[in-house]
Amino acid sequence: MASSFIPRVASRITVVTKNLFKKTKEQRKDDKQFSGKLKILLWTLGDTYDRDAEMPSEKRGEPWGI
């Protein structure tokens, strides 16, 4: 009984693991696009924060024009 149970469990674990790591080309492309957009957003926010710190207090928070 135990001898047939172990291979079935091992087979099921293998299938589940493969499904977890399997991604379609579209999913990988979406991940790359999202990652790129997030990096641009973070760079923009960081750049705005740095420039705001250098400005006189009455002009802080105003758009700089990109």
Short mmCIF file of N, CA and C in Angstrom, two decimals:
data_model
loop_
_atom_site.label_atom_id
_atom_site.label_comp_id
_atom_site.label_asym_id
_atom_site.label_seq_id
_atom_site.Cartn_x
_atom_site.Cartn_y
_atom_site.Cartn_z
N MET A 1 0.82 -1.19 0.00
CA MET A 1 0.00 0.00 0.00
C MET A 1 0.87 1.27 0.00
N ALA A 2 1.83 1.31 0.87
CA ALA A 2 2.70 2.49 0.95
C ALA A 2 3.56 2.63 -0.30
N SER A 3 3.87 1.49 -0.93
CA SER A 3 4.75 1.55 -2.10
C SER A 3 4.08 2.25 -3.29
N SER A 4 2.77 2.20 -3.41
CA SER A 4 2.09 2.89 -4.51
C SER A 4 1.72 4.34 -4.13
N PHE A 5 1.65 4.61 -2.85
CA PHE A 5 1.28 5.95 -2.38
C PHE A 5 2.41 6.96 -2.61
N ILE A 6 3.62 6.58 -2.31
CA ILE A 6 4.76 7.49 -2.41
C ILE A 6 4.98 7.98 -3.85
N PRO A 7 4.99 7.12 -4.86
CA PRO A 7 5.16 7.64 -6.23
C PRO A 7 4.03 8.58 -6.66
N ARG A 8 2.80 8.30 -6.23
CA ARG A 8 1.69 9.18 -6.59
C ARG A 8 1.86 10.56 -5.96
N VAL A 9 2.28 10.61 -4.71
CA VAL A 9 2.49 11.88 -4.03
C VAL A 9 3.64 12.64 -4.70
N ALA A 10 4.72 11.94 -5.00
CA ALA A 10 5.87 12.57 -5.65
C ALA A 10 5.48 13.12 -7.02
N SER A 11 4.68 12.37 -7.75
CA SER A 11 4.23 12.81 -9.07
C SER A 11 3.36 14.06 -8.94
N ARG A 12 2.48 14.07 -7.98
CA ARG A 12 1.60 15.23 -7.77
C ARG A 12 2.39 16.47 -7.37
N ILE A 13 3.38 16.30 -6.51
CA ILE A 13 4.22 17.43 -6.09
C ILE A 13 4.97 18.00 -7.29
N THR A 14 5.46 17.11 -8.16
CA THR A 14 6.17 17.56 -9.36
C THR A 14 5.26 18.38 -10.26
N VAL A 15 4.03 17.92 -10.47
CA VAL A 15 3.08 18.64 -11.33
C VAL A 15 2.75 20.01 -10.74
N VAL A 16 2.49 20.07 -9.46
CA VAL A 16 2.14 21.33 -8.81
C VAL A 16 3.31 22.31 -8.89
N THR A 17 4.53 21.82 -8.65
CA THR A 17 5.72 22.67 -8.71
C THR A 17 5.92 23.22 -10.12
N LYS A 18 5.77 22.38 -11.12
CA LYS A 18 5.94 22.83 -12.50
C LYS A 18 4.91 23.90 -12.84
N ASN A 19 3.68 23.73 -12.39
CA ASN A 19 2.63 24.71 -12.67
C ASN A 19 2.89 26.05 -11.98
N LEU A 20 3.51 26.01 -10.83
CA LEU A 20 3.80 27.25 -10.11
C LEU A 20 4.81 28.11 -10.88
N PHE A 21 5.79 27.46 -11.49
CA PHE A 21 6.87 28.19 -12.13
C PHE A 21 6.66 28.40 -13.62
N LYS A 22 5.59 27.84 -14.16
CA LYS A 22 5.34 27.97 -15.58
C LYS A 22 4.62 29.29 -15.86
N LYS A 23 5.16 30.05 -16.79
CA LYS A 23 4.51 31.30 -17.20
C LYS A 23 4.47 31.36 -18.71
N THR A 24 3.43 31.96 -19.21
CA THR A 24 3.34 32.13 -20.65
C THR A 24 4.18 33.33 -21.07
N LYS A 25 4.41 33.47 -22.36
CA LYS A 25 5.18 34.61 -22.86
C LYS A 25 4.49 35.92 -22.51
N GLU A 26 3.16 35.95 -22.57
CA GLU A 26 2.42 37.17 -22.26
C GLU A 26 2.60 37.56 -20.81
N GLN A 27 2.58 36.58 -19.91
CA GLN A 27 2.75 36.89 -18.49
C GLN A 27 4.14 37.44 -18.21
N ARG A 28 5.17 36.86 -18.85
CA ARG A 28 6.53 37.37 -18.67
C ARG A 28 6.65 38.79 -19.24
N LYS A 29 6.00 39.03 -20.38
CA LYS A 29 6.04 40.35 -21.00
C LYS A 29 5.35 41.37 -20.09
N ASP A 30 4.19 41.00 -19.53
CA ASP A 30 3.47 41.89 -18.62
C ASP A 30 4.32 42.21 -17.39
N ASP A 31 5.00 41.19 -16.85
CA ASP A 31 5.86 41.41 -15.69
C ASP A 31 6.96 42.41 -16.00
N LYS A 32 7.58 42.27 -17.19
CA LYS A 32 8.67 43.19 -17.57
C LYS A 32 8.14 44.60 -17.75
N GLN A 33 6.96 44.74 -18.39
CA GLN A 33 6.38 46.07 -18.59
C GLN A 33 6.05 46.72 -17.26
N PHE A 34 5.44 45.96 -16.34
CA PHE A 34 5.09 46.50 -15.03
C PHE A 34 6.35 46.90 -14.27
N SER A 35 7.37 46.06 -14.34
CA SER A 35 8.62 46.35 -13.65
C SER A 35 9.24 47.63 -14.20
N GLY A 36 9.22 47.80 -15.51
CA GLY A 36 9.77 49.00 -16.12
C GLY A 36 9.01 50.25 -15.72
N LYS A 37 7.68 50.15 -15.71
CA LYS A 37 6.85 51.30 -15.32
C LYS A 37 7.08 51.66 -13.86
N LEU A 38 7.22 50.65 -13.01
CA LEU A 38 7.44 50.89 -11.59
C LEU A 38 8.79 51.56 -11.37
N LYS A 39 9.83 51.13 -12.09
CA LYS A 39 11.15 51.76 -11.97
C LYS A 39 11.09 53.22 -12.38
N ILE A 40 10.40 53.51 -13.48
CA ILE A 40 10.29 54.90 -13.95
C ILE A 40 9.56 55.75 -12.91
N LEU A 41 8.48 55.22 -12.33
CA LEU A 41 7.74 55.95 -11.31
C LEU A 41 8.62 56.24 -10.10
N LEU A 42 9.36 55.23 -9.64
CA LEU A 42 10.22 55.44 -8.47
C LEU A 42 11.34 56.43 -8.77
N TRP A 43 11.93 56.35 -9.96
CA TRP A 43 12.97 57.32 -10.33
C TRP A 43 12.41 58.73 -10.36
N THR A 44 11.21 58.87 -10.92
CA THR A 44 10.58 60.20 -11.02
C THR A 44 10.29 60.75 -9.63
N LEU A 45 9.74 59.92 -8.76
CA LEU A 45 9.44 60.38 -7.40
C LEU A 45 10.72 60.76 -6.67
N GLY A 46 11.76 59.94 -6.81
CA GLY A 46 13.03 60.24 -6.14
C GLY A 46 13.65 61.51 -6.67
N ASP A 47 13.59 61.70 -7.99
CA ASP A 47 14.15 62.88 -8.60
C ASP A 47 13.40 64.13 -8.15
N THR A 48 12.08 64.06 -8.09
CA THR A 48 11.27 65.19 -7.65
C THR A 48 11.58 65.53 -6.20
N TYR A 49 11.73 64.52 -5.37
CA TYR A 49 12.05 64.74 -3.96
C TYR A 49 13.40 65.44 -3.82
N ASP A 50 14.39 64.97 -4.57
CA ASP A 50 15.73 65.58 -4.51
C ASP A 50 15.69 67.04 -4.95
N ARG A 51 14.97 67.33 -6.04
CA ARG A 51 14.93 68.71 -6.54
C ARG A 51 14.14 69.60 -5.60
N ASP A 52 13.08 69.05 -4.98
CA ASP A 52 12.29 69.83 -4.02
C ASP A 52 13.13 70.27 -2.83
N ALA A 53 14.03 69.41 -2.39
CA ALA A 53 14.86 69.73 -1.23
C ALA A 53 15.81 70.89 -1.52
N GLU A 54 16.17 71.07 -2.80
CA GLU A 54 17.11 72.13 -3.16
C GLU A 54 16.41 73.47 -3.41
N MET A 55 15.09 73.46 -3.53
CA MET A 55 14.36 74.68 -3.88
C MET A 55 14.04 75.52 -2.66
N PRO A 56 13.82 76.81 -2.86
CA PRO A 56 13.33 77.66 -1.77
C PRO A 56 11.94 77.16 -1.32
N SER A 57 11.61 77.36 -0.08
CA SER A 57 10.38 76.79 0.49
C SER A 57 9.11 77.25 -0.23
N GLU A 58 9.08 78.46 -0.78
CA GLU A 58 7.85 78.94 -1.43
C GLU A 58 7.59 78.24 -2.77
N LYS A 59 8.58 77.62 -3.35
CA LYS A 59 8.40 76.96 -4.64
C LYS A 59 8.33 75.45 -4.54
N ARG A 60 8.46 74.88 -3.38
CA ARG A 60 8.45 73.43 -3.23
C ARG A 60 7.10 72.85 -3.63
N GLY A 61 7.15 71.69 -4.28
CA GLY A 61 5.94 70.99 -4.67
C GLY A 61 5.40 71.40 -6.02
N GLU A 62 5.95 72.44 -6.62
CA GLU A 62 5.50 72.86 -7.94
C GLU A 62 6.12 71.96 -9.01
N PRO A 63 5.38 71.70 -10.08
CA PRO A 63 5.95 70.87 -11.15
C PRO A 63 7.14 71.57 -11.82
N TRP A 64 8.12 70.82 -12.19
CA TRP A 64 9.32 71.37 -12.81
C TRP A 64 9.24 71.35 -14.32
N GLY A 65 8.31 70.62 -14.85
CA GLY A 65 8.23 70.48 -16.30
C GLY A 65 9.26 69.47 -16.77
N ILE A 66 8.77 68.40 -17.30
CA ILE A 66 9.68 67.31 -17.70
C ILE A 66 9.85 67.32 -19.20
#
